CSV table of C-alpha atoms in Angstrom, one decimal:
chain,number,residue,atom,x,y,z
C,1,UNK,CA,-81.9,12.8,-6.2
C,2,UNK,CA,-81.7,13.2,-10.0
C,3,UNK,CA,-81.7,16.4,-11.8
C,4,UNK,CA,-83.4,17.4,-15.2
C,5,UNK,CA,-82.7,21.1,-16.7
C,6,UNK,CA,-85.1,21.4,-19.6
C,7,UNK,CA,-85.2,24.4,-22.0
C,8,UNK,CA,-87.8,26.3,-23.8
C,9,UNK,CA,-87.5,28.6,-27.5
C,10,UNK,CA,-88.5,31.7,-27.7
C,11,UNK,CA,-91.5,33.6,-29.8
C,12,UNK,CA,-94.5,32.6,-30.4
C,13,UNK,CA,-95.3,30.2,-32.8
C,14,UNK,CA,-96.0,26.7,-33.8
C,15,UNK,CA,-94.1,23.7,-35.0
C,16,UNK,CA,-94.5,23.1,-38.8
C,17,UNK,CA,-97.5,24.7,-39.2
C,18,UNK,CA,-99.9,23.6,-42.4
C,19,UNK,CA,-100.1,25.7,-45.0
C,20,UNK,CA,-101.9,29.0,-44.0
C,21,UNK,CA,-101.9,28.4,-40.1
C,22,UNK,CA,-101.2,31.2,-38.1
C,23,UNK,CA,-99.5,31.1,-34.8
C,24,UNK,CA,-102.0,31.6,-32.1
C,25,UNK,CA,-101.5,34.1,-29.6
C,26,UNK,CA,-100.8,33.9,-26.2
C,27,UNK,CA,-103.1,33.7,-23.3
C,28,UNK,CA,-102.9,35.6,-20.0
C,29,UNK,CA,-103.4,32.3,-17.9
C,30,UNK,CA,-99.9,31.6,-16.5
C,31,UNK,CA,-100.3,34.2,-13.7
C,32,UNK,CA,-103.0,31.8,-11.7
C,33,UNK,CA,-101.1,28.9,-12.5
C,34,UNK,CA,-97.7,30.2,-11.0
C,35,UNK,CA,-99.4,31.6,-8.0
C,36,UNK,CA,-101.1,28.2,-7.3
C,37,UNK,CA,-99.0,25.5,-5.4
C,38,UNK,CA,-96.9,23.3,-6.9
C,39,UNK,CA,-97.6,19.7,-7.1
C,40,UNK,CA,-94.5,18.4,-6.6
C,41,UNK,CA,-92.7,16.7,-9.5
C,42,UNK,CA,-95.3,15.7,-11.6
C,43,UNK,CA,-96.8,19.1,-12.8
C,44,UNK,CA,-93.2,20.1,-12.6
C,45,UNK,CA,-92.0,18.2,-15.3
C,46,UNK,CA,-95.2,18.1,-17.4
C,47,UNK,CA,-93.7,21.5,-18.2
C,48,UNK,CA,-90.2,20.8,-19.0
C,49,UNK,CA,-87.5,18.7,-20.5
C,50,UNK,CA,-85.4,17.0,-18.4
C,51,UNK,CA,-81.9,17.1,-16.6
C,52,UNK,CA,-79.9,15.2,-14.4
C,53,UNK,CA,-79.4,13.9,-10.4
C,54,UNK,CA,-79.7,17.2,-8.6
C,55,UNK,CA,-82.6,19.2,-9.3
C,56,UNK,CA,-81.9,21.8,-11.9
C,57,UNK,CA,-83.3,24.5,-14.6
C,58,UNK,CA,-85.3,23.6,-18.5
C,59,UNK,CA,-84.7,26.7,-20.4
C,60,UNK,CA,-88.1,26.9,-22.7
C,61,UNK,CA,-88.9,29.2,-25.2
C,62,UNK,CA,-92.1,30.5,-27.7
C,63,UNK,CA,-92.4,28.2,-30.6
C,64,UNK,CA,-92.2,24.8,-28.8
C,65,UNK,CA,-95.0,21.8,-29.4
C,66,UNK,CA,-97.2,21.7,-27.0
C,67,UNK,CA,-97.0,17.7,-26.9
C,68,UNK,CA,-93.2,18.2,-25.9
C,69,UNK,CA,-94.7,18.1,-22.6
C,70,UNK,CA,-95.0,13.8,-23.4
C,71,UNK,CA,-91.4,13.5,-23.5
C,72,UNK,CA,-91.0,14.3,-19.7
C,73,UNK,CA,-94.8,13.4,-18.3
C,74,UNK,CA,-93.2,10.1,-18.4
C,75,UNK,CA,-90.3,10.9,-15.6
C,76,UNK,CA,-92.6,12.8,-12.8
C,77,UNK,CA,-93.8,9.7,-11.3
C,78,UNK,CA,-90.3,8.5,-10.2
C,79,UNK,CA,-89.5,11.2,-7.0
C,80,UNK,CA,-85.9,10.7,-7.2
C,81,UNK,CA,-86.1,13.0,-10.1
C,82,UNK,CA,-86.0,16.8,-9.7
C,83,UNK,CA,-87.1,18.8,-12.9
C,84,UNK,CA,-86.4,22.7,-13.5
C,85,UNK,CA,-88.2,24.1,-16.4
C,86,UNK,CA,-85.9,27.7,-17.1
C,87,UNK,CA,-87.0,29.9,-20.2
C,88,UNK,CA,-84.0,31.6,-22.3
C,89,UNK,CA,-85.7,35.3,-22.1
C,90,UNK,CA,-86.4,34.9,-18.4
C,91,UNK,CA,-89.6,33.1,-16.0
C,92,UNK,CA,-92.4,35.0,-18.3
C,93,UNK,CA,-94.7,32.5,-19.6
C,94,UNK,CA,-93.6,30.5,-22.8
C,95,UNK,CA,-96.6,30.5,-26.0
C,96,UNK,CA,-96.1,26.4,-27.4
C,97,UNK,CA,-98.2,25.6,-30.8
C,98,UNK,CA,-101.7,24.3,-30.0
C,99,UNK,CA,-102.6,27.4,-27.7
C,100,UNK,CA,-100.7,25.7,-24.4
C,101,UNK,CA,-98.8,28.5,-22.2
C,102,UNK,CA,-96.2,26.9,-19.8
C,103,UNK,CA,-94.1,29.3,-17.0
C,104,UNK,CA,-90.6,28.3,-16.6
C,105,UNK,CA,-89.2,28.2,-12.6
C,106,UNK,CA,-86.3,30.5,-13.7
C,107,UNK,CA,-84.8,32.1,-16.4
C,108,UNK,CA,-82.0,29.8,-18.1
C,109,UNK,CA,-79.2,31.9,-16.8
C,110,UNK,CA,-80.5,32.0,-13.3
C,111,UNK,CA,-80.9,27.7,-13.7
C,112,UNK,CA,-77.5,27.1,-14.9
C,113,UNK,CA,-75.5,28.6,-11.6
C,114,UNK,CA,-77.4,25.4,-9.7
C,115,UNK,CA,-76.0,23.1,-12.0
C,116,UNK,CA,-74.7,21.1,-13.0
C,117,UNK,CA,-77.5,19.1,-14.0
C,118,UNK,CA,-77.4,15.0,-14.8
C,119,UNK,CA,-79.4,15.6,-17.9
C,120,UNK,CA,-80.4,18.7,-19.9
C,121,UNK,CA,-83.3,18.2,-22.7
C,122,UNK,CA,-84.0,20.1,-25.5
C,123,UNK,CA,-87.9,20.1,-26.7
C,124,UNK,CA,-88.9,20.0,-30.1
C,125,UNK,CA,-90.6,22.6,-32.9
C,126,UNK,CA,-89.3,23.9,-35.5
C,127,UNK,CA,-89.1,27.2,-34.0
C,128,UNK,CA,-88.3,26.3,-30.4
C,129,UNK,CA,-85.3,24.3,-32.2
C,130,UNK,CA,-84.6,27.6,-34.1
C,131,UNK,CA,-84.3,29.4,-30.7
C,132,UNK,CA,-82.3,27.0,-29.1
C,133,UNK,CA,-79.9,26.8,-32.0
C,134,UNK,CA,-79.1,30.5,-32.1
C,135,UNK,CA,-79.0,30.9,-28.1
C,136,UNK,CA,-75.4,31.3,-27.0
C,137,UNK,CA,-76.4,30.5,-23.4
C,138,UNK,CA,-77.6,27.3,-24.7
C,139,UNK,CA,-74.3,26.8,-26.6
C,140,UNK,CA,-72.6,27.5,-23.3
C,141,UNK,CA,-74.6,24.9,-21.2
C,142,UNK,CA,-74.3,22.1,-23.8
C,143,UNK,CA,-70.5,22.4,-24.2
C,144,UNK,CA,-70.3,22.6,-20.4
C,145,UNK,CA,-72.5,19.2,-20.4
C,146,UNK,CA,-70.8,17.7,-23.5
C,147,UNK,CA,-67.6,18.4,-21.7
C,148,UNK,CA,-68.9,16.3,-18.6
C,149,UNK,CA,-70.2,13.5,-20.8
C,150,UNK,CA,-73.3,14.7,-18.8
C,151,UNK,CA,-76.5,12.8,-20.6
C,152,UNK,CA,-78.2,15.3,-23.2
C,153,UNK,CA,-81.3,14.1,-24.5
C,154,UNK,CA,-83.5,16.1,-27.1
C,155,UNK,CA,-86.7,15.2,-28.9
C,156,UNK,CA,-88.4,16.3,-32.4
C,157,UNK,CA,-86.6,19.2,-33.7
C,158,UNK,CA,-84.5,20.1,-30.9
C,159,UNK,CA,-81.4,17.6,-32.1
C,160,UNK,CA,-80.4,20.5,-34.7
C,161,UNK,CA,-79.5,22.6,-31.7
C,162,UNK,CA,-76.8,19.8,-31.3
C,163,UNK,CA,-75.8,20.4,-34.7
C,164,UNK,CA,-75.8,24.3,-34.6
C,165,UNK,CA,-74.0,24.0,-31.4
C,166,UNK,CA,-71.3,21.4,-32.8
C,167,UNK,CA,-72.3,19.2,-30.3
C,168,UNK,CA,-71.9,15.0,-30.5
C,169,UNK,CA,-70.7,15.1,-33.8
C,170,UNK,CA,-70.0,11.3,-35.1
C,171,UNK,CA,-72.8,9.8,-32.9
C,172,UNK,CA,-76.2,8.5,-34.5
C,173,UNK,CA,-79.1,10.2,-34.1
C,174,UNK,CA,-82.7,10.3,-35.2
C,175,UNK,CA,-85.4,13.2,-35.6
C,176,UNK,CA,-88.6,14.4,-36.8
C,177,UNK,CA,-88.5,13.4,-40.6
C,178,UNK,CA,-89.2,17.0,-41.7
C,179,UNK,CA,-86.0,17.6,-39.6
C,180,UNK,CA,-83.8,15.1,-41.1
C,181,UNK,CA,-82.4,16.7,-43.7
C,182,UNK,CA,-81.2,19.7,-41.5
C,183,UNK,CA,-79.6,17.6,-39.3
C,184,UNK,CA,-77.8,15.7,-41.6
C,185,UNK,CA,-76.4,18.4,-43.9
C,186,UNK,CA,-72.9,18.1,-43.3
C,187,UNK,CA,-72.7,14.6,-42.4
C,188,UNK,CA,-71.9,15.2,-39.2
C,189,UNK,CA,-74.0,12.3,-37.6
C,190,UNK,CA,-75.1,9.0,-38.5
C,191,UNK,CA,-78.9,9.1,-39.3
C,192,UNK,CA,-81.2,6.3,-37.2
C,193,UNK,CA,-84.7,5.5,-37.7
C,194,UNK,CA,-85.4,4.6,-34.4
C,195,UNK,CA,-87.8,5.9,-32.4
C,196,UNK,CA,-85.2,6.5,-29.7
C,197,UNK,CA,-81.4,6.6,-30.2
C,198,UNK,CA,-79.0,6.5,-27.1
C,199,UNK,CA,-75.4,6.6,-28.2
C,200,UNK,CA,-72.8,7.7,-25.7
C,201,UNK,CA,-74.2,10.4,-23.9
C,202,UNK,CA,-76.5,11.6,-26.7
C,203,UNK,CA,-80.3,10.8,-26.2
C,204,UNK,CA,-82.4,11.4,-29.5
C,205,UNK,CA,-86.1,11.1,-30.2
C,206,UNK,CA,-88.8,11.4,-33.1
C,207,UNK,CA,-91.6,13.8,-32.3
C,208,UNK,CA,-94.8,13.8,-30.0
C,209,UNK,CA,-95.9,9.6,-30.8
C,210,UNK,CA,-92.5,8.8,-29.2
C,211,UNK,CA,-92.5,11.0,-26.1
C,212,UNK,CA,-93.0,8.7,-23.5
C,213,UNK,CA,-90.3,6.4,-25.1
C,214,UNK,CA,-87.8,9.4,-24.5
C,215,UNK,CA,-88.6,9.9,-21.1
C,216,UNK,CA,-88.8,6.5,-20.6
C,217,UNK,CA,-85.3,6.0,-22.0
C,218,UNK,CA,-84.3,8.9,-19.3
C,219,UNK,CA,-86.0,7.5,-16.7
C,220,UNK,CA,-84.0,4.2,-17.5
C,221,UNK,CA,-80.3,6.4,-18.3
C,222,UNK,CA,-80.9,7.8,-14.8
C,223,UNK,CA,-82.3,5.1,-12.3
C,224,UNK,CA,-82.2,2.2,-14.1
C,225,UNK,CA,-84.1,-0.5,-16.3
C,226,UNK,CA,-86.4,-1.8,-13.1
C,227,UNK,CA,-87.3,1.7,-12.0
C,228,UNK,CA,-88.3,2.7,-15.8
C,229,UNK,CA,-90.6,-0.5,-15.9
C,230,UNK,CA,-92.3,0.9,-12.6
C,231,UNK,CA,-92.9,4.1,-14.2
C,232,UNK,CA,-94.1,2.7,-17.4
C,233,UNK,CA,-96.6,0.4,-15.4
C,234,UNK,CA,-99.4,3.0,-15.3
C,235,UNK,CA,-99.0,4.9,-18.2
C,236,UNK,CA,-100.8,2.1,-19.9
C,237,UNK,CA,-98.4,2.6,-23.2
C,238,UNK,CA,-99.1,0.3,-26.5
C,239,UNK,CA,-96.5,-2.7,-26.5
């Protein structure tokens, strides 16, 4: 069993919002939805970001894109994958852009002392990414992961955490173009226009269009190139 820790920002807001937007505000739904039953994986990980073999915590926090969910919808149909969505400020329900509420299984310190995790994703916004980058328990969990060569995979603006947090400094990297020139100030990384980047350990992705790609690409890190084919059959992607 594979286990994915994926975090969450923190307050509310939305991801480079056009010009006179306003953050929505949160809704009140998340009760109903956390009393309801789980349905296993799947609606897990539609929540979350992802982490390694055993199962494990996401930390998520207000500000994130609500299409962040695309980068992990991808991984719930393999069940050898585990998924643990953890918010930084505790299990109260997480505000993303585009009015979508998600409720994280545990807060991120509670996640962390059931790691350690085979993967731990960072989502994207510009805010979320704000969060994560001034978090020290995040800083804490990615050195610990860094130190393991345990897989770290972030998508949108979540790679300047990595660079806040000094992590995988040297590798190549891509991000959401309105993020690229944050990430790059320093020249700590080398800068890739892919749509996905894998180098080393480091698992770096563009924005909501290339969500499923990423979790493809974790799917693939995790169980292999034949059992990421089986889980992109259905998805019915665009070759």
């Amino acid at each position: 069993m594979h286990a994915v820790l994926e975090l969450s920002e923190g307050d509310a807001g939305q991801t480079f919002l056009p010009p006179g937007q306003a953050p929505l505000s949160p809704r009140p739904c998340c009760r109903e939805r956390r009393a309801a039953p789980r349905k296993g994986l799947q609606s897990r990980l539609a929540e979350g970001l992802v982490a390694g073999p055993r199962p494990g915590p996401a930390p998520f926090s207000h500000g994130r894109p609500s299409s962040g969910r695309g980068a992990v919808r991808a991984v719930p149909f393999s069940p050898q994958i585990s998924v643990t969505v953890a918010g930084l400020t505790g299990n109260e329900p997480v505000q993303c852009s585009r009015d979508v509420v998600i409720c994280p299984d545990n807060s991120l310190e509670e996640a962390r002392k059931k790691g350690p995790y085979d993967v731990v994703v960072l989502p994207g916004g510009n805010l979320g990414a704000q969060n994560l980058s001034e978090s020290p328990l995040v800083r804490d969990v990615l050195k610990d992961q860094d130190s393991r060569k345990g897989l770290i995979a972030a998508i949108c603006a979540g790679p300047t955490a990595l660079l806040a947090h000094g992590i995988g400094f040297g590798s190549k990297v891509t991000t959401h173009p309105l993020a690229k020139d944050k990430m790059m100030s320093g020249d700590h990384y080398k800068y890739s226009e892919n749509r996905v980047e894998k180098d080393g350990h480091i698992i770096t992705s563009r924005g909501p269009g290339t969500s499923f790609e990423f979790g493809l690409k974790i799917v693939e890190m995790l169980l292999g190139k034949e059992e990421a084919a089986r889980t992109k059959a259905p998805l019915v992607l665009k070759e």
